[in-house]
């Protein structure tokens, strides 16, 4: 219900441990955090979600850790989320 909700795509750069636990979660668009209160609320919510112990560890294949130890997760109100390896 937020103003412009379809444009509230939030990218979170994450560093993960070998068991899939999120060690670090940084919001990519820091400038928009300052200039857009609706984006800030959505971004902080996404960041809290990936750091929440109840959501960890993430279900990545353990044998491919070198491929996903650093990822960017995109939270999009239209698509749930997507994940890109950095």
mmCIF file as gemmi writes it, N, C-alpha and C atoms, coordinates in Angstrom:
data_model
loop_
_atom_site.group_PDB
_atom_site.id
_atom_site.type_symbol
_atom_site.label_atom_id
_atom_site.label_alt_id
_atom_site.label_comp_id
_atom_site.label_asym_id
_atom_site.label_entity_id
_atom_site.label_seq_id
_atom_site.pdbx_PDB_ins_code
_atom_site.Cartn_x
_atom_site.Cartn_y
_atom_site.Cartn_z
_atom_site.occupancy
_atom_site.B_iso_or_equiv
_atom_site.pdbx_formal_charge
_atom_site.auth_seq_id
_atom_site.auth_asym_id
_atom_site.pdbx_PDB_model_num
ATOM 1 N N . UNK Axp A 1 ? 0.783 -1.193 0 1 0 ? 1 A 1
ATOM 2 C CA . UNK Axp A 1 ? 0 0 0 1 0 ? 1 A 1
ATOM 3 C C . UNK Axp A 1 ? 0.831 1.267 0 1 0 ? 1 A 1
ATOM 4 N N . UNK Axp A 2 ? 2.155 1.161 -0.006 1 0 ? 2 A 1
ATOM 5 C CA . UNK Axp A 2 ? 3.002 2.35 0.008 1 0 ? 2 A 1
ATOM 6 C C . UNK Axp A 2 ? 2.97 3.049 -1.346 1 0 ? 2 A 1
ATOM 7 N N . UNK Axp A 3 ? 3.171 4.351 -1.314 1 0 ? 3 A 1
ATOM 8 C CA . UNK Axp A 3 ? 3.226 5.141 -2.538 1 0 ? 3 A 1
ATOM 9 C C . UNK Axp A 3 ? 4.342 4.608 -3.441 1 0 ? 3 A 1
ATOM 10 N N . UNK Axp A 4 ? 4.018 4.3 -4.704 1 0 ? 4 A 1
ATOM 11 C CA . UNK Axp A 4 ? 5.019 3.809 -5.645 1 0 ? 4 A 1
ATOM 12 C C . UNK Axp A 4 ? 5.582 2.455 -5.278 1 0 ? 4 A 1
ATOM 13 N N . UNK Axp A 5 ? 4.778 1.613 -4.632 1 0 ? 5 A 1
ATOM 14 C CA . UNK Axp A 5 ? 5.28 0.324 -4.13 1 0 ? 5 A 1
ATOM 15 C C . UNK Axp A 5 ? 5.897 -0.529 -5.227 1 0 ? 5 A 1
ATOM 16 N N . UNK Axp A 6 ? 5.387 -0.434 -6.454 1 0 ? 6 A 1
ATOM 17 C CA . UNK Axp A 6 ? 5.944 -1.268 -7.519 1 0 ? 6 A 1
ATOM 18 C C . UNK Axp A 6 ? 7.368 -0.858 -7.882 1 0 ? 6 A 1
ATOM 19 N N . UNK Axp A 7 ? 7.808 0.312 -7.443 1 0 ? 7 A 1
ATOM 20 C CA . UNK Axp A 7 ? 9.168 0.781 -7.703 1 0 ? 7 A 1
ATOM 21 C C . UNK Axp A 7 ? 10.091 0.602 -6.494 1 0 ? 7 A 1
ATOM 22 N N . UNK Axp A 8 ? 9.652 -0.118 -5.498 1 0 ? 8 A 1
ATOM 23 C CA . UNK Axp A 8 ? 10.437 -0.285 -4.28 1 0 ? 8 A 1
ATOM 24 C C . UNK Axp A 8 ? 11.296 -1.552 -4.334 1 0 ? 8 A 1
ATOM 25 N N . UNK Axp A 9 ? 12.06 -1.709 -5.39 1 0 ? 9 A 1
ATOM 26 C CA . UNK Axp A 9 ? 12.969 -2.842 -5.508 1 0 ? 9 A 1
ATOM 27 C C . UNK Axp A 9 ? 14.197 -2.531 -4.657 1 0 ? 9 A 1
ATOM 28 N N . UNK Axp A 10 ? 14.496 -3.427 -3.724 1 0 ? 10 A 1
ATOM 29 C CA . UNK Axp A 10 ? 15.6 -3.234 -2.792 1 0 ? 10 A 1
ATOM 30 C C . UNK Axp A 10 ? 16.662 -4.301 -3.053 1 0 ? 10 A 1
ATOM 31 N N . UNK Axp A 11 ? 17.894 -3.853 -3.304 1 0 ? 11 A 1
ATOM 32 C CA . UNK Axp A 11 ? 19.023 -4.767 -3.46 1 0 ? 11 A 1
ATOM 33 C C . UNK Axp A 11 ? 19.845 -4.76 -2.18 1 0 ? 11 A 1
ATOM 34 N N . UNK Axp A 12 ? 20.154 -5.965 -1.699 1 0 ? 12 A 1
ATOM 35 C CA . UNK Axp A 12 ? 20.953 -6.135 -0.487 1 0 ? 12 A 1
ATOM 36 C C . UNK Axp A 12 ? 22.191 -6.949 -0.848 1 0 ? 12 A 1
ATOM 37 N N . UNK Axp A 13 ? 23.384 -6.358 -0.663 1 0 ? 13 A 1
ATOM 38 C CA . UNK Axp A 13 ? 24.637 -7.099 -0.832 1 0 ? 13 A 1
ATOM 39 C C . UNK Axp A 13 ? 24.874 -7.897 0.44 1 0 ? 13 A 1
ATOM 40 N N . UNK Axp A 14 ? 25.101 -9.211 0.275 1 0 ? 14 A 1
ATOM 41 C CA . UNK Axp A 14 ? 25.261 -10.071 1.448 1 0 ? 14 A 1
ATOM 42 C C . UNK Axp A 14 ? 26.554 -10.872 1.38 1 0 ? 14 A 1
ATOM 43 N N . UNK Axp A 15 ? 27.142 -11.048 2.536 1 0 ? 15 A 1
ATOM 44 C CA . UNK Axp A 15 ? 28.277 -11.96 2.728 1 0 ? 15 A 1
ATOM 45 C C . UNK Axp A 15 ? 27.742 -13.083 3.607 1 0 ? 15 A 1
ATOM 46 N N . UNK Axp A 16 ? 28.027 -14.327 3.212 1 0 ? 16 A 1
ATOM 47 C CA . UNK Axp A 16 ? 27.496 -15.476 3.937 1 0 ? 16 A 1
ATOM 48 C C . UNK Axp A 16 ? 28.601 -16.388 4.438 1 0 ? 16 A 1
ATOM 49 N N . UNK Axp A 17 ? 28.323 -17.062 5.536 1 0 ? 17 A 1
ATOM 50 C CA . UNK Axp A 17 ? 29.256 -18.071 6.054 1 0 ? 17 A 1
ATOM 51 C C . UNK Axp A 17 ? 29.034 -19.365 5.275 1 0 ? 17 A 1
ATOM 52 N N . UNK Axp A 18 ? 29.906 -20.328 5.483 1 0 ? 18 A 1
ATOM 53 C CA . UNK Axp A 18 ? 29.839 -21.599 4.757 1 0 ? 18 A 1
ATOM 54 C C . UNK Axp A 18 ? 28.555 -22.379 5.042 1 0 ? 18 A 1
ATOM 55 N N . UNK Axp A 19 ? 27.9 -22.108 6.174 1 0 ? 19 A 1
ATOM 56 C CA . UNK Axp A 19 ? 26.643 -22.815 6.457 1 0 ? 19 A 1
ATOM 57 C C . UNK Axp A 19 ? 25.421 -22.076 5.924 1 0 ? 19 A 1
ATOM 58 N N . UNK Axp A 20 ? 25.636 -20.908 5.263 1 0 ? 20 A 1
ATOM 59 C CA . UNK Axp A 20 ? 24.532 -20.142 4.684 1 0 ? 20 A 1
ATOM 60 C C . UNK Axp A 20 ? 23.99 -19.043 5.564 1 0 ? 20 A 1
ATOM 61 N N . UNK Axp A 21 ? 24.625 -18.813 6.713 1 0 ? 21 A 1
ATOM 62 C CA . UNK Axp A 21 ? 24.187 -17.743 7.61 1 0 ? 21 A 1
ATOM 63 C C . UNK Axp A 21 ? 24.669 -16.399 7.07 1 0 ? 21 A 1
ATOM 64 N N . UNK Axp A 22 ? 23.777 -15.431 7.061 1 0 ? 22 A 1
ATOM 65 C CA . UNK Axp A 22 ? 24.119 -14.089 6.589 1 0 ? 22 A 1
ATOM 66 C C . UNK Axp A 22 ? 24.984 -13.41 7.643 1 0 ? 22 A 1
ATOM 67 N N . UNK Axp A 23 ? 26.2 -13.047 7.245 1 0 ? 23 A 1
ATOM 68 C CA . UNK Axp A 23 ? 27.135 -12.369 8.143 1 0 ? 23 A 1
ATOM 69 C C . UNK Axp A 23 ? 27.032 -10.858 8.022 1 0 ? 23 A 1
ATOM 70 N N . UNK Axp A 24 ? 26.726 -10.391 6.824 1 0 ? 24 A 1
ATOM 71 C CA . UNK Axp A 24 ? 26.694 -8.96 6.536 1 0 ? 24 A 1
ATOM 72 C C . UNK Axp A 24 ? 25.622 -8.713 5.496 1 0 ? 24 A 1
ATOM 73 N N . UNK Axp A 25 ? 24.829 -7.666 5.674 1 0 ? 25 A 1
ATOM 74 C CA . UNK Axp A 25 ? 23.765 -7.321 4.733 1 0 ? 25 A 1
ATOM 75 C C . UNK Axp A 25 ? 23.73 -5.802 4.583 1 0 ? 25 A 1
ATOM 76 N N . UNK Axp A 26 ? 24.167 -5.323 3.427 1 0 ? 26 A 1
ATOM 77 C CA . UNK Axp A 26 ? 24.223 -3.882 3.176 1 0 ? 26 A 1
ATOM 78 C C . UNK Axp A 26 ? 23.235 -3.487 2.082 1 0 ? 26 A 1
ATOM 79 N N . UNK Axp A 27 ? 22.47 -2.463 2.35 1 0 ? 27 A 1
ATOM 80 C CA . UNK Axp A 27 ? 21.549 -1.921 1.36 1 0 ? 27 A 1
ATOM 81 C C . UNK Axp A 27 ? 22.384 -1.221 0.297 1 0 ? 27 A 1
ATOM 82 N N . UNK Axp A 28 ? 22.136 -1.548 -0.966 1 0 ? 28 A 1
ATOM 83 C CA . UNK Axp A 28 ? 22.962 -1.038 -2.054 1 0 ? 28 A 1
ATOM 84 C C . UNK Axp A 28 ? 22.725 0.455 -2.294 1 0 ? 28 A 1
ATOM 85 N N . UNK Axp A 29 ? 21.481 0.876 -2.397 1 0 ? 29 A 1
ATOM 86 C CA . UNK Axp A 29 ? 21.166 2.267 -2.766 1 0 ? 29 A 1
ATOM 87 C C . UNK Axp A 29 ? 21.064 3.151 -1.528 1 0 ? 29 A 1
ATOM 88 N N . UNK Axp A 30 ? 22.22 3.528 -0.994 1 0 ? 30 A 1
ATOM 89 C CA . UNK Axp A 30 ? 22.257 4.339 0.226 1 0 ? 30 A 1
ATOM 90 C C . UNK Axp A 30 ? 21.711 5.755 -0.006 1 0 ? 30 A 1
ATOM 91 N N . UNK Axp A 31 ? 21.905 6.291 -1.193 1 0 ? 31 A 1
ATOM 92 C CA . UNK Axp A 31 ? 21.392 7.635 -1.5 1 0 ? 31 A 1
ATOM 93 C C . UNK Axp A 31 ? 19.866 7.659 -1.418 1 0 ? 31 A 1
ATOM 94 N N . UNK Axp A 32 ? 19.232 6.65 -1.977 1 0 ? 32 A 1
ATOM 95 C CA . UNK Axp A 32 ? 17.773 6.606 -1.952 1 0 ? 32 A 1
ATOM 96 C C . UNK Axp A 32 ? 17.244 6.413 -0.535 1 0 ? 32 A 1
ATOM 97 N N . UNK Axp A 33 ? 18.046 5.805 0.339 1 0 ? 33 A 1
ATOM 98 C CA . UNK Axp A 33 ? 17.653 5.649 1.743 1 0 ? 33 A 1
ATOM 99 C C . UNK Axp A 33 ? 17.396 7.009 2.377 1 0 ? 33 A 1
ATOM 100 N N . UNK Axp A 34 ? 18.182 7.996 1.98 1 0 ? 34 A 1
ATOM 101 C CA . UNK Axp A 34 ? 18.072 9.341 2.548 1 0 ? 34 A 1
ATOM 102 C C . UNK Axp A 34 ? 16.937 10.127 1.897 1 0 ? 34 A 1
ATOM 103 N N . UNK Axp A 35 ? 16.749 9.926 0.6 1 0 ? 35 A 1
ATOM 104 C CA . UNK Axp A 35 ? 15.828 10.778 -0.147 1 0 ? 35 A 1
ATOM 105 C C . UNK Axp A 35 ? 14.401 10.252 -0.262 1 0 ? 35 A 1
ATOM 106 N N . UNK Axp A 36 ? 14.165 8.985 0.065 1 0 ? 36 A 1
ATOM 107 C CA . UNK Axp A 36 ? 12.845 8.386 -0.149 1 0 ? 36 A 1
ATOM 108 C C . UNK Axp A 36 ? 12.443 7.578 1.087 1 0 ? 36 A 1
ATOM 109 N N . UNK Axp A 37 ? 11.527 8.129 1.884 1 0 ? 37 A 1
ATOM 110 C CA . UNK Axp A 37 ? 11.158 7.462 3.137 1 0 ? 37 A 1
ATOM 111 C C . UNK Axp A 37 ? 10.477 6.118 2.905 1 0 ? 37 A 1
ATOM 112 N N . UNK Axp A 38 ? 9.703 5.972 1.833 1 0 ? 38 A 1
ATOM 113 C CA . UNK Axp A 38 ? 9.05 4.697 1.555 1 0 ? 38 A 1
ATOM 114 C C . UNK Axp A 38 ? 10.084 3.636 1.201 1 0 ? 38 A 1
ATOM 115 N N . UNK Axp A 39 ? 11.093 4.034 0.406 1 0 ? 39 A 1
ATOM 116 C CA . UNK Axp A 39 ? 12.17 3.104 0.066 1 0 ? 39 A 1
ATOM 117 C C . UNK Axp A 39 ? 12.933 2.72 1.327 1 0 ? 39 A 1
ATOM 118 N N . UNK Axp A 40 ? 13.234 3.696 2.182 1 0 ? 40 A 1
ATOM 119 C CA . UNK Axp A 40 ? 13.979 3.424 3.408 1 0 ? 40 A 1
ATOM 120 C C . UNK Axp A 40 ? 13.256 2.382 4.265 1 0 ? 40 A 1
ATOM 121 N N . UNK Axp A 41 ? 11.954 2.527 4.416 1 0 ? 41 A 1
ATOM 122 C CA . UNK Axp A 41 ? 11.171 1.585 5.214 1 0 ? 41 A 1
ATOM 123 C C . UNK Axp A 41 ? 11.239 0.185 4.597 1 0 ? 41 A 1
ATOM 124 N N . UNK Axp A 42 ? 11.07 0.092 3.276 1 0 ? 42 A 1
ATOM 125 C CA . UNK Axp A 42 ? 11.127 -1.203 2.591 1 0 ? 42 A 1
ATOM 126 C C . UNK Axp A 42 ? 12.533 -1.802 2.693 1 0 ? 42 A 1
ATOM 127 N N . UNK Axp A 43 ? 13.558 -0.972 2.527 1 0 ? 43 A 1
ATOM 128 C CA . UNK Axp A 43 ? 14.939 -1.452 2.558 1 0 ? 43 A 1
ATOM 129 C C . UNK Axp A 43 ? 15.317 -1.947 3.947 1 0 ? 43 A 1
ATOM 130 N N . UNK Axp A 44 ? 14.95 -1.211 4.974 1 0 ? 44 A 1
ATOM 131 C CA . UNK Axp A 44 ? 15.255 -1.636 6.336 1 0 ? 44 A 1
ATOM 132 C C . UNK Axp A 44 ? 14.519 -2.928 6.675 1 0 ? 44 A 1
ATOM 133 N N . UNK Axp A 45 ? 13.304 -3.1 6.178 1 0 ? 45 A 1
ATOM 134 C CA . UNK Axp A 45 ? 12.553 -4.325 6.399 1 0 ? 45 A 1
ATOM 135 C C . UNK Axp A 45 ? 13.233 -5.508 5.715 1 0 ? 45 A 1
ATOM 136 N N . UNK Axp A 46 ? 13.686 -5.322 4.483 1 0 ? 46 A 1
ATOM 137 C CA . UNK Axp A 46 ? 14.392 -6.386 3.761 1 0 ? 46 A 1
ATOM 138 C C . UNK Axp A 46 ? 15.694 -6.745 4.471 1 0 ? 46 A 1
ATOM 139 N N . UNK Axp A 47 ? 16.402 -5.742 4.937 1 0 ? 47 A 1
ATOM 140 C CA . UNK Axp A 47 ? 17.661 -5.986 5.645 1 0 ? 47 A 1
ATOM 141 C C . UNK Axp A 47 ? 17.412 -6.776 6.937 1 0 ? 47 A 1
ATOM 142 N N . UNK Axp A 48 ? 16.406 -6.377 7.688 1 0 ? 48 A 1
ATOM 143 C CA . UNK Axp A 48 ? 16.073 -7.113 8.916 1 0 ? 48 A 1
ATOM 144 C C . UNK Axp A 48 ? 15.702 -8.562 8.601 1 0 ? 48 A 1
ATOM 145 N N . UNK Axp A 49 ? 14.986 -8.774 7.509 1 0 ? 49 A 1
ATOM 146 C CA . UNK Axp A 49 ? 14.552 -10.123 7.143 1 0 ? 49 A 1
ATOM 147 C C . UNK Axp A 49 ? 15.747 -11.04 6.88 1 0 ? 49 A 1
ATOM 148 N N . UNK Axp A 50 ? 16.734 -10.567 6.128 1 0 ? 50 A 1
ATOM 149 C CA . UNK Axp A 50 ? 17.864 -11.458 5.813 1 0 ? 50 A 1
ATOM 150 C C . UNK Axp A 50 ? 18.775 -11.674 7.01 1 0 ? 50 A 1
ATOM 151 N N . UNK Axp A 51 ? 18.752 -10.772 7.98 1 0 ? 51 A 1
ATOM 152 C CA . UNK Axp A 51 ? 19.572 -10.93 9.178 1 0 ? 51 A 1
ATOM 153 C C . UNK Axp A 51 ? 18.849 -11.679 10.299 1 0 ? 51 A 1
ATOM 154 N N . UNK Axp A 52 ? 17.56 -11.85 10.172 1 0 ? 52 A 1
ATOM 155 C CA . UNK Axp A 52 ? 16.761 -12.499 11.212 1 0 ? 52 A 1
ATOM 156 C C . UNK Axp A 52 ? 17.235 -13.938 11.423 1 0 ? 52 A 1
ATOM 157 N N . UNK Axp A 53 ? 17.592 -14.306 12.659 1 0 ? 53 A 1
ATOM 158 C CA . UNK Axp A 53 ? 18.05 -15.674 12.927 1 0 ? 53 A 1
ATOM 159 C C . UNK Axp A 53 ? 17.033 -16.742 12.527 1 0 ? 53 A 1
ATOM 160 N N . UNK Axp A 54 ? 15.743 -16.396 12.538 1 0 ? 54 A 1
ATOM 161 C CA . UNK Axp A 54 ? 14.718 -17.362 12.138 1 0 ? 54 A 1
ATOM 162 C C . UNK Axp A 54 ? 14.755 -17.643 10.637 1 0 ? 54 A 1
ATOM 163 N N . UNK Axp A 55 ? 15.429 -16.787 9.876 1 0 ? 55 A 1
ATOM 164 C CA . UNK Axp A 55 ? 15.534 -16.96 8.419 1 0 ? 55 A 1
ATOM 165 C C . UNK Axp A 55 ? 16.9 -17.498 8.007 1 0 ? 55 A 1
ATOM 166 N N . UNK Axp A 56 ? 17.721 -17.834 8.957 1 0 ? 56 A 1
ATOM 167 C CA . UNK Axp A 56 ? 19.073 -18.317 8.686 1 0 ? 56 A 1
ATOM 168 C C . UNK Axp A 56 ? 19.259 -19.715 9.229 1 0 ? 56 A 1
ATOM 169 N N . UNK Axp A 57 ? 20.102 -20.502 8.62 1 0 ? 57 A 1
ATOM 170 C CA . UNK Axp A 57 ? 20.876 -20.213 7.42 1 0 ? 57 A 1
ATOM 171 C C . UNK Axp A 57 ? 20.007 -20.315 6.162 1 0 ? 57 A 1
ATOM 172 N N . UNK Axp A 58 ? 20.465 -19.643 5.099 1 0 ? 58 A 1
ATOM 173 C CA . UNK Axp A 58 ? 19.772 -19.698 3.809 1 0 ? 58 A 1
ATOM 174 C C . UNK Axp A 58 ? 20.094 -21.039 3.142 1 0 ? 58 A 1
ATOM 175 N N . UNK Axp A 59 ? 19.152 -21.547 2.362 1 0 ? 59 A 1
ATOM 176 C CA . UNK Axp A 59 ? 19.309 -22.897 1.806 1 0 ? 59 A 1
ATOM 177 C C . UNK Axp A 59 ? 20.115 -22.952 0.503 1 0 ? 59 A 1
ATOM 178 N N . UNK Axp A 60 ? 21.366 -22.548 0.563 1 0 ? 60 A 1
ATOM 179 C CA . UNK Axp A 60 ? 22.25 -22.659 -0.597 1 0 ? 60 A 1
ATOM 180 C C . UNK Axp A 60 ? 22.962 -24.009 -0.559 1 0 ? 60 A 1
ATOM 181 N N . UNK Axp A 61 ? 23.335 -24.552 -1.719 1 0 ? 61 A 1
ATOM 182 C CA . UNK Axp A 61 ? 24.062 -25.828 -1.727 1 0 ? 61 A 1
ATOM 183 C C . UNK Axp A 61 ? 25.451 -25.668 -1.122 1 0 ? 61 A 1
ATOM 184 N N . UNK Axp A 62 ? 25.698 -26.389 -0.072 1 0 ? 62 A 1
ATOM 185 C CA . UNK Axp A 62 ? 26.949 -26.232 0.689 1 0 ? 62 A 1
ATOM 186 C C . UNK Axp A 62 ? 28.195 -26.504 -0.152 1 0 ? 62 A 1
ATOM 187 N N . UNK Axp A 63 ? 28.104 -27.408 -1.109 1 0 ? 63 A 1
ATOM 188 C CA . UNK Axp A 63 ? 29.267 -27.748 -1.927 1 0 ? 63 A 1
ATOM 189 C C . UNK Axp A 63 ? 29.62 -26.673 -2.956 1 0 ? 63 A 1
ATOM 190 N N . UNK Axp A 64 ? 28.815 -25.622 -3.053 1 0 ? 64 A 1
ATOM 191 C CA . UNK Axp A 64 ? 29.086 -24.536 -4.011 1 0 ? 64 A 1
ATOM 192 C C . UNK Axp A 64 ? 29.317 -23.209 -3.298 1 0 ? 64 A 1
ATOM 193 N N . UNK Axp A 65 ? 29.804 -23.266 -2.079 1 0 ? 65 A 1
ATOM 194 C CA . UNK Axp A 65 ? 29.995 -22.07 -1.258 1 0 ? 65 A 1
ATOM 195 C C . UNK Axp A 65 ? 30.786 -20.982 -1.975 1 0 ? 65 A 1
ATOM 196 N N . UNK Axp A 66 ? 31.838 -21.336 -2.687 1 0 ? 66 A 1
ATOM 197 C CA . UNK Axp A 66 ? 32.641 -20.324 -3.37 1 0 ? 66 A 1
ATOM 198 C C . UNK Axp A 66 ? 31.835 -19.55 -4.399 1 0 ? 66 A 1
ATOM 199 N N . UNK Axp A 67 ? 30.74 -20.105 -4.866 1 0 ? 67 A 1
ATOM 200 C CA . UNK Axp A 67 ? 29.903 -19.423 -5.854 1 0 ? 67 A 1
ATOM 201 C C . UNK Axp A 67 ? 28.892 -18.485 -5.201 1 0 ? 67 A 1
ATOM 202 N N . UNK Axp A 68 ? 28.503 -18.722 -3.968 1 0 ? 68 A 1
ATOM 203 C CA . UNK Axp A 68 ? 27.462 -17.895 -3.353 1 0 ? 68 A 1
ATOM 204 C C . UNK Axp A 68 ? 27.876 -17.221 -2.044 1 0 ? 68 A 1
ATOM 205 N N . UNK Axp A 69 ? 29.146 -17.206 -1.722 1 0 ? 69 A 1
ATOM 206 C CA . UNK Axp A 69 ? 29.549 -16.576 -0.456 1 0 ? 69 A 1
ATOM 207 C C . UNK Axp A 69 ? 29.31 -15.068 -0.457 1 0 ? 69 A 1
ATOM 208 N N . UNK Axp A 70 ? 29.253 -14.471 -1.637 1 0 ? 70 A 1
ATOM 209 C CA . UNK Axp A 70 ? 28.888 -13.057 -1.796 1 0 ? 70 A 1
ATOM 210 C C . UNK Axp A 70 ? 27.781 -12.978 -2.839 1 0 ? 70 A 1
ATOM 211 N N . UNK Axp A 71 ? 26.608 -12.536 -2.421 1 0 ? 71 A 1
ATOM 212 C CA . UNK Axp A 71 ? 25.475 -12.438 -3.333 1 0 ? 71 A 1
ATOM 213 C C . UNK Axp A 71 ? 24.75 -11.115 -3.129 1 0 ? 71 A 1
ATOM 214 N N . UNK Axp A 72 ? 23.988 -10.735 -4.139 1 0 ? 72 A 1
ATOM 215 C CA . UNK Axp A 72 ? 23.079 -9.608 -4.025 1 0 ? 72 A 1
ATOM 216 C C . UNK Axp A 72 ? 21.67 -10.152 -4.151 1 0 ? 72 A 1
ATOM 217 N N . UNK Axp A 73 ? 20.866 -9.913 -3.141 1 0 ? 73 A 1
ATOM 218 C CA . UNK Axp A 73 ? 19.48 -10.357 -3.185 1 0 ? 73 A 1
ATOM 219 C C . UNK Axp A 73 ? 18.613 -9.142 -3.483 1 0 ? 73 A 1
ATOM 220 N N . UNK Axp A 74 ? 17.692 -9.315 -4.426 1 0 ? 74 A 1
ATOM 221 C CA . UNK Axp A 74 ? 16.763 -8.249 -4.801 1 0 ? 74 A 1
ATOM 222 C C . UNK Axp A 74 ? 15.379 -8.587 -4.279 1 0 ? 74 A 1
ATOM 223 N N . UNK Axp A 75 ? 14.817 -7.663 -3.518 1 0 ? 75 A 1
ATOM 224 C CA . UNK Axp A 75 ? 13.452 -7.801 -3.028 1 0 ? 75 A 1
ATOM 225 C C . UNK Axp A 75 ? 12.579 -6.913 -3.897 1 0 ? 75 A 1
ATOM 226 N N . UNK Axp A 76 ? 11.628 -7.526 -4.581 1 0 ? 76 A 1
ATOM 227 C CA . UNK Axp A 76 ? 10.758 -6.82 -5.505 1 0 ? 76 A 1
ATOM 228 C C . UNK Axp A 76 ? 9.321 -7.16 -5.135 1 0 ? 76 A 1
ATOM 229 N N . UNK Axp A 77 ? 8.476 -6.159 -4.896 1 0 ? 77 A 1
ATOM 230 C CA . UNK Axp A 77 ? 7.101 -6.456 -4.495 1 0 ? 77 A 1
ATOM 231 C C . UNK Axp A 77 ? 6.336 -7.257 -5.544 1 0 ? 77 A 1
ATOM 232 N N . UNK Axp A 78 ? 6.795 -7.244 -6.781 1 0 ? 78 A 1
ATOM 233 C CA . UNK Axp A 78 ? 6.118 -8.008 -7.834 1 0 ? 78 A 1
ATOM 234 C C . UNK Axp A 78 ? 6.567 -9.461 -7.861 1 0 ? 78 A 1
ATOM 235 N N . UNK Axp A 79 ? 7.828 -9.752 -7.48 1 0 ? 79 A 1
ATOM 236 C CA . UNK Axp A 79 ? 8.423 -11.072 -7.7 1 0 ? 79 A 1
ATOM 237 C C . UNK Axp A 79 ? 8.91 -11.785 -6.45 1 0 ? 79 A 1
ATOM 238 N N . UNK Axp A 80 ? 8.564 -11.419 -5.276 1 0 ? 80 A 1
ATOM 239 C CA . UNK Axp A 80 ? 9.131 -11.956 -4.031 1 0 ? 80 A 1
ATOM 240 C C . UNK Axp A 80 ? 10.597 -11.569 -3.929 1 0 ? 80 A 1
ATOM 241 N N . UNK Axp A 81 ? 11.53 -12.335 -4.49 1 0 ? 81 A 1
ATOM 242 C CA . UNK Axp A 81 ? 12.938 -11.975 -4.442 1 0 ? 81 A 1
ATOM 243 C C . UNK Axp A 81 ? 13.692 -12.729 -5.533 1 0 ? 81 A 1
ATOM 244 N N . UNK Axp A 82 ? 14.888 -12.247 -5.803 1 0 ? 82 A 1
ATOM 245 C CA . UNK Axp A 82 ? 15.795 -12.956 -6.695 1 0 ? 82 A 1
ATOM 246 C C . UNK Axp A 82 ? 17.198 -12.806 -6.101 1 0 ? 82 A 1
ATOM 247 N N . UNK Axp A 83 ? 18.105 -13.612 -6.566 1 0 ? 83 A 1
ATOM 248 C CA . UNK Axp A 83 ? 19.434 -13.609 -5.993 1 0 ? 83 A 1
ATOM 249 C C . UNK Axp A 83 ? 20.464 -13.669 -7.109 1 0 ? 83 A 1
ATOM 250 N N . UNK Axp A 84 ? 21.463 -12.783 -7.056 1 0 ? 84 A 1
ATOM 251 C CA . UNK Axp A 84 ? 22.513 -12.749 -8.046 1 0 ? 84 A 1
ATOM 252 C C . UNK Axp A 84 ? 23.859 -12.933 -7.335 1 0 ? 84 A 1
ATOM 253 N N . UNK Axp A 85 ? 24.714 -13.743 -7.915 1 0 ? 85 A 1
ATOM 254 C CA . UNK Axp A 85 ? 26.061 -13.916 -7.371 1 0 ? 85 A 1
ATOM 255 C C . UNK Axp A 85 ? 26.893 -12.727 -7.825 1 0 ? 85 A 1
ATOM 256 N N . UNK Axp A 86 ? 27.653 -12.137 -6.896 1 0 ? 86 A 1
ATOM 257 C CA . UNK Axp A 86 ? 28.528 -11.015 -7.256 1 0 ? 86 A 1
ATOM 258 C C . UNK Axp A 86 ? 29.877 -11.535 -7.683 1 0 ? 86 A 1
